[in-house]
Amino acid sequence: MMSLYLVGVKCEHIPPFRILKTCHVKKFDTGGRRLFDMKKCMGIIEKIARRKGVWRPPNAGDGYWNGRTVQMLWDGVCDEILPHLATVTKLPNGD
């Protein structure tokens, strides 16, 4: 998700989702709800990354985000984010 949001998929001409608006995704995202949720989630990730010092430096240009820098971002925030991504599934018998 971070890579799609920050970089996009250049070989398939998909821009970074961070620059998209609801009107750009209306064919597959009615009302832009998924895009809104992605932006909200990435806002939380950005806040954590800034606190940990792994967000984009203020003097970095528009081309800062790439596979390597997204991986550095993930490495910096994953310890704090992973516990929130885990789910607990209860079986019908209560286990």
PDB file of C-alpha atoms in Angstrom:
ATOM      1  CA  MET A   1       0.000   0.000   0.000  1.00  0.00           C
ATOM      2  CA  MET A   2       2.781   2.454   0.866  1.00  0.00           C
ATOM      3  CA  SER A   3       4.423   1.910  -2.495  1.00  0.00           C
ATOM      4  CA  LEU A   4       1.163   2.474  -4.400  1.00  0.00           C
ATOM      5  CA  TYR A   5       0.453   5.578  -2.338  1.00  0.00           C
ATOM      6  CA  LEU A   6       3.913   7.147  -2.586  1.00  0.00           C
ATOM      7  CA  VAL A   7       5.310   5.844  -5.897  1.00  0.00           C
ATOM      8  CA  GLY A   8       2.547   4.306  -8.013  1.00  0.00           C
ATOM      9  CA  VAL A   9       3.355   1.801 -10.762  1.00  0.00           C
ATOM     10  CA  LYS A  10       5.279   3.627 -13.471  1.00  0.00           C
ATOM     11  CA  CYS A  11       5.451   0.713 -15.947  1.00  0.00           C
ATOM     12  CA  GLU A  12       1.624   0.520 -15.908  1.00  0.00           C
ATOM     13  CA  HIS A  13       1.185   4.311 -15.923  1.00  0.00           C
ATOM     14  CA  ILE A  14      -0.455   4.347 -12.479  1.00  0.00           C
ATOM     15  CA  PRO A  15       0.370   7.577 -10.641  1.00  0.00           C
ATOM     16  CA  PRO A  16       1.020   7.710  -6.903  1.00  0.00           C
ATOM     17  CA  PHE A  17      -2.334   7.469  -5.118  1.00  0.00           C
ATOM     18  CA  ARG A  18      -1.346  10.433  -2.925  1.00  0.00           C
ATOM     19  CA  ILE A  19      -1.977  12.782  -5.852  1.00  0.00           C
ATOM     20  CA  LEU A  20      -5.343  11.300  -6.858  1.00  0.00           C
ATOM     21  CA  LYS A  21      -8.712  12.841  -6.112  1.00  0.00           C
ATOM     22  CA  THR A  22     -12.095  11.124  -5.820  1.00  0.00           C
ATOM     23  CA  CYS A  23     -12.960  11.969  -9.417  1.00  0.00           C
ATOM     24  CA  HIS A  24      -9.960   9.921 -10.610  1.00  0.00           C
ATOM     25  CA  VAL A  25     -11.102   6.695  -8.918  1.00  0.00           C
ATOM     26  CA  LYS A  26     -14.886   6.808  -9.339  1.00  0.00           C
ATOM     27  CA  LYS A  27     -14.927   3.841 -11.772  1.00  0.00           C
ATOM     28  CA  PHE A  28     -13.691   1.408  -9.122  1.00  0.00           C
ATOM     29  CA  ASP A  29     -14.179   3.283  -5.836  1.00  0.00           C
ATOM     30  CA  THR A  30     -17.705   4.641  -5.484  1.00  0.00           C
ATOM     31  CA  GLY A  31     -17.611   7.792  -3.414  1.00  0.00           C
ATOM     32  CA  GLY A  32     -13.834   7.568  -3.014  1.00  0.00           C
ATOM     33  CA  ARG A  33     -14.162   5.675   0.261  1.00  0.00           C
ATOM     34  CA  ARG A  34     -11.136   3.403  -0.299  1.00  0.00           C
ATOM     35  CA  LEU A  35      -8.981   6.331  -1.384  1.00  0.00           C
ATOM     36  CA  PHE A  36     -10.106   8.272   1.696  1.00  0.00           C
ATOM     37  CA  ASP A  37      -9.260   5.317   3.951  1.00  0.00           C
ATOM     38  CA  MET A  38      -5.850   4.934   2.301  1.00  0.00           C
ATOM     39  CA  LYS A  39      -5.075   8.633   2.784  1.00  0.00           C
ATOM     40  CA  LYS A  40      -6.194   8.458   6.396  1.00  0.00           C
ATOM     41  CA  CYS A  41      -3.999   5.392   7.045  1.00  0.00           C
ATOM     42  CA  MET A  42      -1.016   6.991   5.328  1.00  0.00           C
ATOM     43  CA  GLY A  43      -1.513  10.115   7.436  1.00  0.00           C
ATOM     44  CA  ILE A  44      -1.034   7.978  10.545  1.00  0.00           C
ATOM     45  CA  ILE A  45       2.020   6.300   9.003  1.00  0.00           C
ATOM     46  CA  GLU A  46       3.474   9.701   8.105  1.00  0.00           C
ATOM     47  CA  LYS A  47       2.976  10.945  11.658  1.00  0.00           C
ATOM     48  CA  ILE A  48       4.786   7.895  13.082  1.00  0.00           C
ATOM     49  CA  ALA A  49       7.541   8.160  10.445  1.00  0.00           C
ATOM     50  CA  ARG A  50       8.141  11.854  11.191  1.00  0.00           C
ATOM     51  CA  ARG A  51       8.400  11.091  14.900  1.00  0.00           C
ATOM     52  CA  LYS A  52      10.913   8.324  14.190  1.00  0.00           C
ATOM     53  CA  GLY A  53      12.866  10.434  11.690  1.00  0.00           C
ATOM     54  CA  VAL A  54      12.273   8.177   8.670  1.00  0.00           C
ATOM     55  CA  TRP A  55       9.928  10.409   6.660  1.00  0.00           C
ATOM     56  CA  ARG A  56      11.070  12.318   3.581  1.00  0.00           C
ATOM     57  CA  PRO A  57      13.596  15.049   4.458  1.00  0.00           C
ATOM     58  CA  PRO A  58      12.173  18.574   4.079  1.00  0.00           C
ATOM     59  CA  ASN A  59      14.682  19.427   1.330  1.00  0.00           C
ATOM     60  CA  ALA A  60      13.990  16.275  -0.744  1.00  0.00           C
ATOM     61  CA  GLY A  61      12.605  16.779  -4.237  1.00  0.00           C
ATOM     62  CA  ASP A  62       9.454  15.366  -5.810  1.00  0.00           C
ATOM     63  CA  GLY A  63      11.309  12.255  -6.986  1.00  0.00           C
ATOM     64  CA  TYR A  64      12.351  11.210  -3.463  1.00  0.00           C
ATOM     65  CA  TRP A  65      10.025   8.236  -3.160  1.00  0.00           C
ATOM     66  CA  ASN A  66      11.134   5.032  -4.871  1.00  0.00           C
ATOM     67  CA  GLY A  67      11.346   1.363  -3.916  1.00  0.00           C
ATOM     68  CA  ARG A  68      14.404   1.887  -1.712  1.00  0.00           C
ATOM     69  CA  THR A  69      13.044   4.877   0.215  1.00  0.00           C
ATOM     70  CA  VAL A  70       9.629   3.214   0.706  1.00  0.00           C
ATOM     71  CA  GLN A  71      11.437   0.153   2.120  1.00  0.00           C
ATOM     72  CA  MET A  72      13.419   2.406   4.495  1.00  0.00           C
ATOM     73  CA  LEU A  73      10.120   3.980   5.589  1.00  0.00           C
ATOM     74  CA  TRP A  74       8.547   0.563   6.201  1.00  0.00           C
ATOM     75  CA  ASP A  75      11.615  -0.644   8.128  1.00  0.00           C
ATOM     76  CA  GLY A  76      11.363   2.427  10.331  1.00  0.00           C
ATOM     77  CA  VAL A  77       7.663   2.170  11.190  1.00  0.00           C
ATOM     78  CA  CYS A  78       6.850  -1.559  10.976  1.00  0.00           C
ATOM     79  CA  ASP A  79       7.573  -2.333  14.640  1.00  0.00           C
ATOM     80  CA  GLU A  80       4.896   0.155  15.681  1.00  0.00           C
ATOM     81  CA  ILE A  81       2.389  -0.630  12.926  1.00  0.00           C
ATOM     82  CA  LEU A  82       2.496  -4.435  12.736  1.00  0.00           C
ATOM     83  CA  PRO A  83       0.656  -5.046  16.030  1.00  0.00           C
ATOM     84  CA  HIS A  84      -2.288  -3.031  14.643  1.00  0.00           C
ATOM     85  CA  LEU A  85      -2.393  -5.102  11.457  1.00  0.00           C
ATOM     86  CA  ALA A  86      -2.725  -8.429  13.236  1.00  0.00           C
ATOM     87  CA  THR A  87      -6.191  -9.862  13.710  1.00  0.00           C
ATOM     88  CA  VAL A  88      -7.446 -12.513  16.060  1.00  0.00           C
ATOM     89  CA  THR A  89      -9.873 -14.978  14.575  1.00  0.00           C
ATOM     90  CA  LYS A  90     -12.215 -16.775  16.930  1.00  0.00           C
ATOM     91  CA  LEU A  91     -13.279 -20.250  15.900  1.00  0.00           C
ATOM     92  CA  PRO A  92     -16.898 -21.332  16.356  1.00  0.00           C
ATOM     93  CA  ASN A  93     -15.843 -23.534  19.311  1.00  0.00           C
ATOM     94  CA  GLY A  94     -14.327 -20.503  21.096  1.00  0.00           C
ATOM     95  CA  ASP A  95     -10.630 -21.215  20.420  1.00  0.00           C
TER      96      ASP A  95
END
